[in-house]
Amino acid sequence: MEWVRPSELVARHTAFLAGRGIDLHTELHRRTLTATTTGVRKVGSAMRRLPPLSAFGRSRPAPSGPTRSSAGLS
């Protein structure tokens, strides 16, 4: 049996619970990172299996990003 001041009881249990919370946060981060990495790898491997754009009659990719017409600009 160990004698502990009443004021130290709260600090002891709070530190234990905080440690469990940190462990939970670390585990959730690890799982999220693993799931994201796995998804990115699957998408990358699926893209590598696709035929080239020339198979669909396009020699190069279309320009990306929004475009505006020149109407009204003179």
PDB file of N, CA and C in Angstrom:
ATOM      1  N   MET A   1       0.843  -1.167   0.000  1.00  0.00           N
ATOM      2  CA  MET A   1       0.000   0.000   0.000  1.00  0.00           C
ATOM      3  C   MET A   1       0.892   1.235   0.000  1.00  0.00           C
ATOM      4  N   GLU A   2       0.453   2.220  -0.707  1.00  0.00           N
ATOM      5  CA  GLU A   2       1.232   3.437  -0.861  1.00  0.00           C
ATOM      6  C   GLU A   2       0.404   4.624  -0.383  1.00  0.00           C
ATOM      7  N   TRP A   3       1.047   5.495   0.374  1.00  0.00           N
ATOM      8  CA  TRP A   3       0.353   6.688   0.852  1.00  0.00           C
ATOM      9  C   TRP A   3       0.541   7.795  -0.164  1.00  0.00           C
ATOM     10  N   VAL A   4      -0.569   8.426  -0.557  1.00  0.00           N
ATOM     11  CA  VAL A   4      -0.537   9.493  -1.550  1.00  0.00           C
ATOM     12  C   VAL A   4      -1.384  10.646  -1.048  1.00  0.00           C
ATOM     13  N   ARG A   5      -0.901  11.843  -1.274  1.00  0.00           N
ATOM     14  CA  ARG A   5      -1.680  13.024  -0.893  1.00  0.00           C
ATOM     15  C   ARG A   5      -2.923  13.103  -1.766  1.00  0.00           C
ATOM     16  N   PRO A   6      -4.005  13.561  -1.200  1.00  0.00           N
ATOM     17  CA  PRO A   6      -5.233  13.694  -2.005  1.00  0.00           C
ATOM     18  C   PRO A   6      -5.044  14.612  -3.219  1.00  0.00           C
ATOM     19  N   SER A   7      -4.212  15.630  -3.084  1.00  0.00           N
ATOM     20  CA  SER A   7      -3.999  16.545  -4.212  1.00  0.00           C
ATOM     21  C   SER A   7      -3.234  15.870  -5.351  1.00  0.00           C
ATOM     22  N   GLU A   8      -2.495  14.809  -5.069  1.00  0.00           N
ATOM     23  CA  GLU A   8      -1.736  14.114  -6.107  1.00  0.00           C
ATOM     24  C   GLU A   8      -2.559  13.044  -6.822  1.00  0.00           C
ATOM     25  N   LEU A   9      -3.668  12.647  -6.234  1.00  0.00           N
ATOM     26  CA  LEU A   9      -4.501  11.620  -6.859  1.00  0.00           C
ATOM     27  C   LEU A   9      -5.021  12.075  -8.222  1.00  0.00           C
ATOM     28  N   VAL A  10      -5.491  13.298  -8.272  1.00  0.00           N
ATOM     29  CA  VAL A  10      -6.034  13.809  -9.530  1.00  0.00           C
ATOM     30  C   VAL A  10      -4.939  13.865 -10.592  1.00  0.00           C
ATOM     31  N   ALA A  11      -3.769  14.344 -10.209  1.00  0.00           N
ATOM     32  CA  ALA A  11      -2.668  14.456 -11.168  1.00  0.00           C
ATOM     33  C   ALA A  11      -2.248  13.089 -11.693  1.00  0.00           C
ATOM     34  N   ARG A  12      -2.238  12.097 -10.842  1.00  0.00           N
ATOM     35  CA  ARG A  12      -1.854  10.744 -11.278  1.00  0.00           C
ATOM     36  C   ARG A  12      -2.813  10.191 -12.315  1.00  0.00           C
ATOM     37  N   HIS A  13      -4.084  10.268 -12.035  1.00  0.00           N
ATOM     38  CA  HIS A  13      -5.076   9.695 -12.945  1.00  0.00           C
ATOM     39  C   HIS A  13      -5.209  10.526 -14.216  1.00  0.00           C
ATOM     40  N   THR A  14      -5.053  11.820 -14.095  1.00  0.00           N
ATOM     41  CA  THR A  14      -5.137  12.672 -15.276  1.00  0.00           C
ATOM     42  C   THR A  14      -3.986  12.376 -16.229  1.00  0.00           C
ATOM     43  N   ALA A  15      -2.795  12.194 -15.691  1.00  0.00           N
ATOM     44  CA  ALA A  15      -1.637  11.886 -16.535  1.00  0.00           C
ATOM     45  C   ALA A  15      -1.832  10.550 -17.247  1.00  0.00           C
ATOM     46  N   PHE A  16      -2.386   9.579 -16.562  1.00  0.00           N
ATOM     47  CA  PHE A  16      -2.638   8.274 -17.165  1.00  0.00           C
ATOM     48  C   PHE A  16      -3.629   8.406 -18.319  1.00  0.00           C
ATOM     49  N   LEU A  17      -4.714   9.145 -18.097  1.00  0.00           N
ATOM     50  CA  LEU A  17      -5.717   9.319 -19.147  1.00  0.00           C
ATOM     51  C   LEU A  17      -5.169  10.133 -20.318  1.00  0.00           C
ATOM     52  N   ALA A  18      -4.344  11.122 -20.018  1.00  0.00           N
ATOM     53  CA  ALA A  18      -3.744  11.910 -21.094  1.00  0.00           C
ATOM     54  C   ALA A  18      -2.830  11.033 -21.942  1.00  0.00           C
ATOM     55  N   GLY A  19      -2.096  10.157 -21.306  1.00  0.00           N
ATOM     56  CA  GLY A  19      -1.234   9.234 -22.045  1.00  0.00           C
ATOM     57  C   GLY A  19      -2.030   8.326 -22.960  1.00  0.00           C
ATOM     58  N   ARG A  20      -3.174   7.856 -22.479  1.00  0.00           N
ATOM     59  CA  ARG A  20      -4.025   7.010 -23.325  1.00  0.00           C
ATOM     60  C   ARG A  20      -4.579   7.795 -24.497  1.00  0.00           C
ATOM     61  N   GLY A  21      -4.913   9.060 -24.255  1.00  0.00           N
ATOM     62  CA  GLY A  21      -5.419   9.905 -25.338  1.00  0.00           C
ATOM     63  C   GLY A  21      -4.367  10.137 -26.405  1.00  0.00           C
ATOM     64  N   ILE A  22      -3.135  10.339 -25.986  1.00  0.00           N
ATOM     65  CA  ILE A  22      -2.043  10.539 -26.939  1.00  0.00           C
ATOM     66  C   ILE A  22      -1.812   9.265 -27.742  1.00  0.00           C
ATOM     67  N   ASP A  23      -1.862   8.116 -27.082  1.00  0.00           N
ATOM     68  CA  ASP A  23      -1.698   6.843 -27.789  1.00  0.00           C
ATOM     69  C   ASP A  23      -2.808   6.643 -28.818  1.00  0.00           C
ATOM     70  N   LEU A  24      -4.041   7.002 -28.444  1.00  0.00           N
ATOM     71  CA  LEU A  24      -5.166   6.872 -29.364  1.00  0.00           C
ATOM     72  C   LEU A  24      -4.967   7.783 -30.571  1.00  0.00           C
ATOM     73  N   HIS A  25      -4.551   9.010 -30.320  1.00  0.00           N
ATOM     74  CA  HIS A  25      -4.324   9.957 -31.411  1.00  0.00           C
ATOM     75  C   HIS A  25      -3.236   9.446 -32.352  1.00  0.00           C
ATOM     76  N   THR A  26      -2.180   8.909 -31.801  1.00  0.00           N
ATOM     77  CA  THR A  26      -1.086   8.373 -32.611  1.00  0.00           C
ATOM     78  C   THR A  26      -1.564   7.201 -33.464  1.00  0.00           C
ATOM     79  N   GLU A  27      -2.349   6.323 -32.886  1.00  0.00           N
ATOM     80  CA  GLU A  27      -2.861   5.164 -33.623  1.00  0.00           C
ATOM     81  C   GLU A  27      -3.808   5.595 -34.747  1.00  0.00           C
ATOM     82  N   LEU A  28      -4.673   6.564 -34.475  1.00  0.00           N
ATOM     83  CA  LEU A  28      -5.584   7.045 -35.517  1.00  0.00           C
ATOM     84  C   LEU A  28      -4.809   7.699 -36.658  1.00  0.00           C
ATOM     85  N   HIS A  29      -3.770   8.435 -36.327  1.00  0.00           N
ATOM     86  CA  HIS A  29      -2.935   9.055 -37.362  1.00  0.00           C
ATOM     87  C   HIS A  29      -2.250   7.983 -38.209  1.00  0.00           C
ATOM     88  N   ARG A  30      -1.739   6.953 -37.568  1.00  0.00           N
ATOM     89  CA  ARG A  30      -1.070   5.877 -38.297  1.00  0.00           C
ATOM     90  C   ARG A  30      -2.046   5.178 -39.247  1.00  0.00           C
ATOM     91  N   ARG A  31      -3.249   4.906 -38.765  1.00  0.00           N
ATOM     92  CA  ARG A  31      -4.237   4.229 -39.611  1.00  0.00           C
ATOM     93  C   ARG A  31      -4.648   5.092 -40.795  1.00  0.00           C
ATOM     94  N   THR A  32      -4.839   6.381 -40.558  1.00  0.00           N
ATOM     95  CA  THR A  32      -5.223   7.292 -41.635  1.00  0.00           C
ATOM     96  C   THR A  32      -4.127   7.385 -42.678  1.00  0.00           C
ATOM     97  N   LEU A  33      -2.894   7.498 -42.221  1.00  0.00           N
ATOM     98  CA  LEU A  33      -1.763   7.598 -43.139  1.00  0.00           C
ATOM     99  C   LEU A  33      -1.623   6.324 -43.963  1.00  0.00           C
ATOM    100  N   THR A  34      -1.808   5.176 -43.332  1.00  0.00           N
ATOM    101  CA  THR A  34      -1.712   3.900 -44.043  1.00  0.00           C
ATOM    102  C   THR A  34      -2.806   3.788 -45.099  1.00  0.00           C
ATOM    103  N   ALA A  35      -4.030   4.163 -44.742  1.00  0.00           N
ATOM    104  CA  ALA A  35      -5.140   4.077 -45.690  1.00  0.00           C
ATOM    105  C   ALA A  35      -4.927   5.021 -46.870  1.00  0.00           C
ATOM    106  N   THR A  36      -4.440   6.220 -46.603  1.00  0.00           N
ATOM    107  CA  THR A  36      -4.191   7.191 -47.671  1.00  0.00           C
ATOM    108  C   THR A  36      -3.097   6.691 -48.603  1.00  0.00           C
ATOM    109  N   THR A  37      -2.028   6.188 -48.036  1.00  0.00           N
ATOM    110  CA  THR A  37      -0.909   5.689 -48.841  1.00  0.00           C
ATOM    111  C   THR A  37      -1.351   4.524 -49.714  1.00  0.00           C
ATOM    112  N   THR A  38      -2.140   3.627 -49.155  1.00  0.00           N
ATOM    113  CA  THR A  38      -2.633   2.480 -49.918  1.00  0.00           C
ATOM    114  C   THR A  38      -3.505   2.942 -51.078  1.00  0.00           C
ATOM    115  N   GLY A  39      -4.385   3.905 -50.823  1.00  0.00           N
ATOM    116  CA  GLY A  39      -5.253   4.426 -51.880  1.00  0.00           C
ATOM    117  C   GLY A  39      -4.476   5.077 -53.004  1.00  0.00           C
ATOM    118  N   VAL A  40      -3.467   5.856 -52.657  1.00  0.00           N
ATOM    119  CA  VAL A  40      -2.648   6.525 -53.672  1.00  0.00           C
ATOM    120  C   VAL A  40      -1.906   5.491 -54.508  1.00  0.00           C
ATOM    121  N   ARG A  41      -1.399   4.461 -53.881  1.00  0.00           N
ATOM    122  CA  ARG A  41      -0.694   3.412 -54.632  1.00  0.00           C
ATOM    123  C   ARG A  41      -1.632   2.691 -55.594  1.00  0.00           C
ATOM    124  N   LYS A  42      -2.862   2.414 -55.155  1.00  0.00           N
ATOM    125  CA  LYS A  42      -3.819   1.731 -56.026  1.00  0.00           C
ATOM    126  C   LYS A  42      -4.178   2.597 -57.227  1.00  0.00           C
ATOM    127  N   VAL A  43      -4.382   3.888 -56.998  1.00  0.00           N
ATOM    128  CA  VAL A  43      -4.705   4.791 -58.107  1.00  0.00           C
ATOM    129  C   VAL A  43      -3.530   4.865 -59.074  1.00  0.00           C
ATOM    130  N   GLY A  44      -2.322   4.947 -58.550  1.00  0.00           N
ATOM    131  CA  GLY A  44      -1.136   5.004 -59.405  1.00  0.00           C
ATOM    132  C   GLY A  44      -0.975   3.762 -60.251  1.00  0.00           C
ATOM    133  N   SER A  45      -1.205   2.596 -59.653  1.00  0.00           N
ATOM    134  CA  SER A  45      -1.060   1.359 -60.432  1.00  0.00           C
ATOM    135  C   SER A  45      -2.168   1.240 -61.471  1.00  0.00           C
ATOM    136  N   ALA A  46      -3.371   1.721 -61.163  1.00  0.00           N
ATOM    137  CA  ALA A  46      -4.457   1.692 -62.142  1.00  0.00           C
ATOM    138  C   ALA A  46      -4.154   2.627 -63.308  1.00  0.00           C
ATOM    139  N   MET A  47      -3.558   3.779 -63.026  1.00  0.00           N
ATOM    140  CA  MET A  47      -3.207   4.718 -64.097  1.00  0.00           C
ATOM    141  C   MET A  47      -2.143   4.137 -65.014  1.00  0.00           C
ATOM    142  N   ARG A  48      -1.199   3.406 -64.446  1.00  0.00           N
ATOM    143  CA  ARG A  48      -0.147   2.815 -65.273  1.00  0.00           C
ATOM    144  C   ARG A  48      -0.700   1.737 -66.208  1.00  0.00           C
ATOM    145  N   ARG A  49      -1.809   1.117 -65.848  1.00  0.00           N
ATOM    146  CA  ARG A  49      -2.399   0.074 -66.695  1.00  0.00           C
ATOM    147  C   ARG A  49      -3.260   0.645 -67.820  1.00  0.00           C
ATOM    148  N   LEU A  50      -3.588   1.936 -67.778  1.00  0.00           N
ATOM    149  CA  LEU A  50      -4.415   2.539 -68.816  1.00  0.00           C
ATOM    150  C   LEU A  50      -3.622   2.676 -70.111  1.00  0.00           C
ATOM    151  N   PRO A  51      -4.314   2.616 -71.251  1.00  0.00           N
ATOM    152  CA  PRO A  51      -3.611   2.821 -72.520  1.00  0.00           C
ATOM    153  C   PRO A  51      -3.204   4.288 -72.659  1.00  0.00           C
ATOM    154  N   PRO A  52      -2.245   4.583 -73.540  1.00  0.00           N
ATOM    155  CA  PRO A  52      -1.823   5.976 -73.726  1.00  0.00           C
ATOM    156  C   PRO A  52      -2.934   6.808 -74.369  1.00  0.00           C
ATOM    157  N   LEU A  53      -2.829   8.120 -74.271  1.00  0.00           N
ATOM    158  CA  LEU A  53      -3.849   8.998 -74.847  1.00  0.00           C
ATOM    159  C   LEU A  53      -3.950   8.855 -76.359  1.00  0.00           C
ATOM    160  N   SER A  54      -2.853   8.493 -77.006  1.00  0.00           N
ATOM    161  CA  SER A  54      -2.882   8.346 -78.465  1.00  0.00           C
ATOM    162  C   SER A  54      -3.832   7.228 -78.894  1.00  0.00           C
ATOM    163  N   ALA A  55      -4.137   6.302 -78.021  1.00  0.00           N
ATOM    164  CA  ALA A  55      -5.076   5.231 -78.347  1.00  0.00           C
ATOM    165  C   ALA A  55      -6.493   5.769 -78.506  1.00  0.00           C
ATOM    166  N   PHE A  56      -6.754   6.957 -77.998  1.00  0.00           N
ATOM    167  CA  PHE A  56      -8.080   7.556 -78.086  1.00  0.00           C
ATOM    168  C   PHE A  56      -8.118   8.714 -79.079  1.00  0.00           C
ATOM    169  N   GLY A  57      -7.069   8.850 -79.918  1.00  0.00           N
ATOM    170  CA  GLY A  57      -7.047   9.891 -80.926  1.00  0.00           C
ATOM    171  C   GLY A  57      -6.528  11.226 -80.425  1.00  0.00           C
ATOM    172  N   ARG A  58      -5.921  11.259 -79.280  1.00  0.00           N
ATOM    173  CA  ARG A  58      -5.373  12.515 -78.752  1.00  0.00           C
ATOM    174  C   ARG A  58      -3.874  12.353 -78.625  1.00  0.00           C
ATOM    175  N   SER A  59      -3.148  13.298 -79.181  1.00  0.00           N
ATOM    176  CA  SER A  59      -1.693  13.180 -79.132  1.00  0.00           C
ATOM    177  C   SER A  59      -1.120  13.742 -77.843  1.00  0.00           C
ATOM    178  N   ARG A  60      -1.789  14.707 -77.268  1.00  0.00           N
ATOM    179  CA  ARG A  60      -1.302  15.264 -76.005  1.00  0.00           C
ATOM    180  C   ARG A  60      -2.494  15.655 -75.144  1.00  0.00           C
ATOM    181  N   PRO A  61      -2.292  15.772 -73.851  1.00  0.00           N
ATOM    182  CA  PRO A  61      -3.416  16.085 -72.966  1.00  0.00           C
ATOM    183  C   PRO A  61      -3.958  17.492 -73.213  1.00  0.00           C
ATOM    184  N   ALA A  62      -5.225  17.659 -72.953  1.00  0.00           N
ATOM    185  CA  ALA A  62      -5.861  18.974 -73.078  1.00  0.00           C
ATOM    186  C   ALA A  62      -5.297  19.908 -72.011  1.00  0.00           C
ATOM    187  N   PRO A  63      -5.253  21.197 -72.308  1.00  0.00           N
ATOM    188  CA  PRO A  63      -4.737  22.124 -71.292  1.00  0.00           C
ATOM    189  C   PRO A  63      -5.616  22.092 -70.047  1.00  0.00           C
ATOM    190  N   SER A  64      -4.975  22.141 -68.916  1.00  0.00           N
ATOM    191  CA  SER A  64      -5.742  22.078 -67.678  1.00  0.00           C
ATOM    192  C   SER A  64      -6.030  23.485 -67.180  1.00  0.00           C
ATOM    193  N   GLY A  65      -7.020  23.605 -66.370  1.00  0.00           N
ATOM    194  CA  GLY A  65      -7.358  24.885 -65.775  1.00  0.00           C
ATOM    195  C   GLY A  65      -8.496  25.564 -66.512  1.00  0.00           C
ATOM    196  N   PRO A  66      -9.112  26.518 -65.857  1.00  0.00           N
ATOM    197  CA  PRO A  66     -10.238  27.220 -66.483  1.00  0.00           C
ATOM    198  C   PRO A  66      -9.755  28.156 -67.592  1.00  0.00           C
ATOM    199  N   THR A  67     -10.576  28.297 -68.610  1.00  0.00           N
ATOM    200  CA  THR A  67     -10.249  29.204 -69.708  1.00  0.00           C
ATOM    201  C   THR A  67     -11.406  30.166 -69.905  1.00  0.00           C
ATOM    202  N   ARG A  68     -11.104  31.350 -70.418  1.00  0.00           N
ATOM    203  CA  ARG A  68     -12.133  32.347 -70.699  1.00  0.00           C
ATOM    204  C   ARG A  68     -12.076  32.705 -72.172  1.00  0.00           C
ATOM    205  N   SER A  69     -13.228  33.020 -72.703  1.00  0.00           N
ATOM    206  CA  SER A  69     -13.237  33.494 -74.083  1.00  0.00           C
ATOM    207  C   SER A  69     -12.771  34.943 -74.090  1.00  0.00           C
ATOM    208  N   SER A  70     -12.366  35.410 -75.254  1.00  0.00           N
ATOM    209  CA  SER A  70     -11.869  36.779 -75.341  1.00  0.00           C
ATOM    210  C   SER A  70     -12.972  37.767 -75.695  1.00  0.00           C
ATOM    211  N   ALA A  71     -14.225  37.381 -75.586  1.00  0.00           N
ATOM    212  CA  ALA A  71     -15.337  38.272 -75.906  1.00  0.00           C
ATOM    213  C   ALA A  71     -15.328  39.460 -74.952  1.00  0.00           C
ATOM    214  N   GLY A  72     -15.422  40.654 -75.520  1.00  0.00           N
ATOM    215  CA  GLY A  72     -15.452  41.857 -74.702  1.00  0.00           C
ATOM    216  C   GLY A  72     -14.085  42.406 -74.367  1.00  0.00           C
ATOM    217  N   LEU A  73     -13.050  41.694 -74.730  1.00  0.00           N
ATOM    218  CA  LEU A  73     -11.697  42.181 -74.475  1.00  0.00           C
ATOM    219  C   LEU A  73     -11.112  42.667 -75.792  1.00  0.00           C
ATOM    220  N   SER A  74     -10.875  43.955 -75.896  1.00  0.00           N
ATOM    221  CA  SER A  74     -10.306  44.457 -77.150  1.00  0.00           C
ATOM    222  C   SER A  74      -9.198  45.433 -76.875  1.00  0.00           C
TER     223      SER A  74
END
